[in-house]
Amino acid sequence: MRPLLIHPYIDAMTRSDLVEELAARFGQLTHRDAEYAVKTILDAVGDALVRGHRIEIRGFGSFSVNHRPPRMGRNPRSGEAVAIPEKRVPHFKPGKALREAVDKRTAEMEDSTPVVQAPAKGTGTSG
């Protein structure tokens, strides 16, 4: 089993990783049960968002649907004005506990990462 997030910009946790983590943490769950649990939760969240509902998980965050009004954009190739229709997009807002935990963990990771400085200009041996 691979570690959770090594670095937020390098590694990502996939659905399969989430299933493995759940099965590992709860020994009474089979891999199939963990897979079913993850699928059920994600389907429930998705279905609620499709219906326009807000999902709030205390300490973690909230999922909601944001409305983006119609606007005028530009075709980057031709510069022609293009009408962009209104749309609704899913939005996640992390809760206070999650924000603080992420901030604390990232600060710890930055503190433990060795800083490598580039040699000063003109001090190289190439030439």
PDB file of C-alpha atoms in Angstrom:
ATOM      1  CA  MET A   1       0.000   0.000   0.000  1.00  0.00           C
ATOM      2  CA  ARG A   2       1.434   3.376  -0.952  1.00  0.00           C
ATOM      3  CA  PRO A   3       1.526   6.299   1.489  1.00  0.00           C
ATOM      4  CA  LEU A   4      -1.274   8.828   1.438  1.00  0.00           C
ATOM      5  CA  LEU A   5      -0.254  12.186  -0.006  1.00  0.00           C
ATOM      6  CA  ILE A   6       3.515  12.532  -0.314  1.00  0.00           C
ATOM      7  CA  HIS A   7       3.394  16.033  -1.747  1.00  0.00           C
ATOM      8  CA  PRO A   8       0.173  17.819  -2.670  1.00  0.00           C
ATOM      9  CA  TYR A   9       1.403  18.759  -6.154  1.00  0.00           C
ATOM     10  CA  ILE A  10       3.079  15.457  -7.042  1.00  0.00           C
ATOM     11  CA  ASP A  11       0.903  12.610  -5.812  1.00  0.00           C
ATOM     12  CA  ALA A  12      -2.864  12.218  -5.756  1.00  0.00           C
ATOM     13  CA  MET A  13      -5.101   9.802  -3.924  1.00  0.00           C
ATOM     14  CA  THR A  14      -7.300   7.877  -6.337  1.00  0.00           C
ATOM     15  CA  ARG A  15     -10.603   6.136  -5.726  1.00  0.00           C
ATOM     16  CA  SER A  16      -8.728   2.791  -5.566  1.00  0.00           C
ATOM     17  CA  ASP A  17      -6.356   4.229  -2.948  1.00  0.00           C
ATOM     18  CA  LEU A  18      -9.339   5.358  -0.895  1.00  0.00           C
ATOM     19  CA  VAL A  19     -10.829   1.855  -1.072  1.00  0.00           C
ATOM     20  CA  GLU A  20      -7.494   0.298   0.004  1.00  0.00           C
ATOM     21  CA  GLU A  21      -7.138   2.773   2.879  1.00  0.00           C
ATOM     22  CA  LEU A  22     -10.663   2.061   4.105  1.00  0.00           C
ATOM     23  CA  ALA A  23     -10.143  -1.721   3.912  1.00  0.00           C
ATOM     24  CA  ALA A  24      -6.793  -1.421   5.728  1.00  0.00           C
ATOM     25  CA  ARG A  25      -8.174   0.752   8.544  1.00  0.00           C
ATOM     26  CA  PHE A  26     -11.216  -1.430   9.126  1.00  0.00           C
ATOM     27  CA  GLY A  27     -10.118  -5.055   9.123  1.00  0.00           C
ATOM     28  CA  GLN A  28     -13.699  -6.318   9.341  1.00  0.00           C
ATOM     29  CA  LEU A  29     -14.396  -4.823   5.881  1.00  0.00           C
ATOM     30  CA  THR A  30     -13.511  -6.872   2.836  1.00  0.00           C
ATOM     31  CA  HIS A  31     -12.044  -5.074  -0.146  1.00  0.00           C
ATOM     32  CA  ARG A  32     -15.387  -5.522  -1.902  1.00  0.00           C
ATOM     33  CA  ASP A  33     -17.297  -3.983   1.051  1.00  0.00           C
ATOM     34  CA  ALA A  34     -14.888  -1.021   1.161  1.00  0.00           C
ATOM     35  CA  GLU A  35     -15.322  -0.535  -2.584  1.00  0.00           C
ATOM     36  CA  TYR A  36     -19.113  -0.597  -2.189  1.00  0.00           C
ATOM     37  CA  ALA A  37     -18.957   1.901   0.713  1.00  0.00           C
ATOM     38  CA  VAL A  38     -16.798   4.367  -1.250  1.00  0.00           C
ATOM     39  CA  LYS A  39     -19.028   4.042  -4.333  1.00  0.00           C
ATOM     40  CA  THR A  40     -22.174   4.561  -2.240  1.00  0.00           C
ATOM     41  CA  ILE A  41     -20.822   7.691  -0.538  1.00  0.00           C
ATOM     42  CA  LEU A  42     -19.531   9.258  -3.755  1.00  0.00           C
ATOM     43  CA  ASP A  43     -22.779   8.444  -5.577  1.00  0.00           C
ATOM     44  CA  ALA A  44     -24.822   9.995  -2.760  1.00  0.00           C
ATOM     45  CA  VAL A  45     -22.733  13.177  -2.838  1.00  0.00           C
ATOM     46  CA  GLY A  46     -22.952  13.372  -6.624  1.00  0.00           C
ATOM     47  CA  ASP A  47     -26.707  12.758  -6.671  1.00  0.00           C
ATOM     48  CA  ALA A  48     -27.313  15.408  -4.012  1.00  0.00           C
ATOM     49  CA  LEU A  49     -25.273  17.965  -5.970  1.00  0.00           C
ATOM     50  CA  VAL A  50     -27.124  17.133  -9.192  1.00  0.00           C
ATOM     51  CA  ARG A  51     -30.394  17.866  -7.349  1.00  0.00           C
ATOM     52  CA  GLY A  52     -28.919  21.213  -6.215  1.00  0.00           C
ATOM     53  CA  HIS A  53     -28.501  20.265  -2.551  1.00  0.00           C
ATOM     54  CA  ARG A  54     -25.668  21.283  -0.258  1.00  0.00           C
ATOM     55  CA  ILE A  55     -23.687  18.614   1.604  1.00  0.00           C
ATOM     56  CA  GLU A  56     -22.044  19.588   4.877  1.00  0.00           C
ATOM     57  CA  ILE A  57     -19.643  17.295   6.702  1.00  0.00           C
ATOM     58  CA  ARG A  58     -18.620  18.876  10.008  1.00  0.00           C
ATOM     59  CA  GLY A  59     -14.873  19.207  10.427  1.00  0.00           C
ATOM     60  CA  PHE A  60     -14.257  18.286   6.776  1.00  0.00           C
ATOM     61  CA  GLY A  61     -16.077  20.782   4.574  1.00  0.00           C
ATOM     62  CA  SER A  62     -19.100  21.417   2.437  1.00  0.00           C
ATOM     63  CA  PHE A  63     -20.009  20.684  -1.150  1.00  0.00           C
ATOM     64  CA  SER A  64     -22.365  23.003  -2.970  1.00  0.00           C
ATOM     65  CA  VAL A  65     -23.329  24.080  -6.457  1.00  0.00           C
ATOM     66  CA  ASN A  66     -22.206  27.507  -7.647  1.00  0.00           C
ATOM     67  CA  HIS A  67     -24.023  29.385 -10.387  1.00  0.00           C
ATOM     68  CA  ARG A  68     -21.873  31.030 -13.053  1.00  0.00           C
ATOM     69  CA  PRO A  69     -23.833  33.667 -14.980  1.00  0.00           C
ATOM     70  CA  PRO A  70     -23.573  33.959 -18.765  1.00  0.00           C
ATOM     71  CA  ARG A  71     -20.703  36.120 -19.999  1.00  0.00           C
ATOM     72  CA  MET A  72     -18.829  37.172 -23.076  1.00  0.00           C
ATOM     73  CA  GLY A  73     -15.486  35.539 -23.755  1.00  0.00           C
ATOM     74  CA  ARG A  74     -12.985  35.641 -26.602  1.00  0.00           C
ATOM     75  CA  ASN A  75     -11.784  32.983 -28.981  1.00  0.00           C
ATOM     76  CA  PRO A  76      -8.007  33.088 -28.342  1.00  0.00           C
ATOM     77  CA  ARG A  77      -7.175  32.175 -31.936  1.00  0.00           C
ATOM     78  CA  SER A  78      -9.383  34.668 -33.794  1.00  0.00           C
ATOM     79  CA  GLY A  79     -10.111  37.227 -31.053  1.00  0.00           C
ATOM     80  CA  GLU A  80     -13.813  36.915 -31.923  1.00  0.00           C
ATOM     81  CA  ALA A  81     -16.321  37.503 -29.099  1.00  0.00           C
ATOM     82  CA  VAL A  82     -18.029  34.309 -27.955  1.00  0.00           C
ATOM     83  CA  ALA A  83     -21.120  34.039 -25.753  1.00  0.00           C
ATOM     84  CA  ILE A  84     -20.480  31.659 -22.848  1.00  0.00           C
ATOM     85  CA  PRO A  85     -23.754  30.297 -21.434  1.00  0.00           C
ATOM     86  CA  GLU A  86     -24.604  30.142 -17.748  1.00  0.00           C
ATOM     87  CA  LYS A  87     -23.669  26.984 -15.903  1.00  0.00           C
ATOM     88  CA  ARG A  88     -23.736  25.362 -12.518  1.00  0.00           C
ATOM     89  CA  VAL A  89     -20.494  23.914 -11.174  1.00  0.00           C
ATOM     90  CA  PRO A  90     -19.699  21.833  -8.066  1.00  0.00           C
ATOM     91  CA  HIS A  91     -17.757  23.646  -5.375  1.00  0.00           C
ATOM     92  CA  PHE A  92     -15.943  22.397  -2.263  1.00  0.00           C
ATOM     93  CA  LYS A  93     -15.219  24.625   0.705  1.00  0.00           C
ATOM     94  CA  PRO A  94     -12.952  23.007   3.307  1.00  0.00           C
ATOM     95  CA  GLY A  95     -13.982  23.222   6.961  1.00  0.00           C
ATOM     96  CA  LYS A  96     -11.891  24.959   9.584  1.00  0.00           C
ATOM     97  CA  ALA A  97     -10.449  21.727  11.043  1.00  0.00           C
ATOM     98  CA  LEU A  98      -9.372  20.476   7.593  1.00  0.00           C
ATOM     99  CA  ARG A  99      -7.853  23.849   6.620  1.00  0.00           C
ATOM    100  CA  GLU A 100      -5.852  23.975   9.848  1.00  0.00           C
ATOM    101  CA  ALA A 101      -4.699  20.341   9.547  1.00  0.00           C
ATOM    102  CA  VAL A 102      -3.559  20.874   5.952  1.00  0.00           C
ATOM    103  CA  ASP A 103      -1.789  24.112   6.854  1.00  0.00           C
ATOM    104  CA  LYS A 104      -0.020  22.479   9.799  1.00  0.00           C
ATOM    105  CA  ARG A 105       1.027  19.414   7.763  1.00  0.00           C
ATOM    106  CA  THR A 106       2.298  21.491   4.834  1.00  0.00           C
ATOM    107  CA  ALA A 107       4.303  23.678   7.197  1.00  0.00           C
ATOM    108  CA  GLU A 108       5.848  20.536   8.753  1.00  0.00           C
ATOM    109  CA  MET A 109       6.699  19.197   5.296  1.00  0.00           C
ATOM    110  CA  GLU A 110       8.303  22.496   4.295  1.00  0.00           C
ATOM    111  CA  ASP A 111      10.321  22.596   7.526  1.00  0.00           C
ATOM    112  CA  SER A 112      11.637  19.058   6.989  1.00  0.00           C
ATOM    113  CA  THR A 113      12.507  19.563   3.300  1.00  0.00           C
ATOM    114  CA  PRO A 114      16.199  20.413   2.873  1.00  0.00           C
ATOM    115  CA  VAL A 115      16.796  23.701   1.110  1.00  0.00           C
ATOM    116  CA  VAL A 116      19.276  23.458  -1.746  1.00  0.00           C
ATOM    117  CA  GLN A 117      20.680  26.749  -2.932  1.00  0.00           C
ATOM    118  CA  ALA A 118      21.997  27.256  -6.427  1.00  0.00           C
ATOM    119  CA  PRO A 119      25.660  28.250  -6.632  1.00  0.00           C
ATOM    120  CA  ALA A 120      26.289  31.961  -6.923  1.00  0.00           C
ATOM    121  CA  LYS A 121      26.563  33.329 -10.453  1.00  0.00           C
ATOM    122  CA  GLY A 122      30.086  33.209 -11.837  1.00  0.00           C
ATOM    123  CA  THR A 123      31.352  30.572  -9.395  1.00  0.00           C
ATOM    124  CA  GLY A 124      30.814  27.585 -11.684  1.00  0.00           C
ATOM    125  CA  THR A 125      33.709  25.548 -13.065  1.00  0.00           C
ATOM    126  CA  SER A 126      32.443  25.262 -16.625  1.00  0.00           C
ATOM    127  CA  GLY A 127      34.137  27.245 -19.257  1.00  0.00           C
TER     128      GLY A 127
END
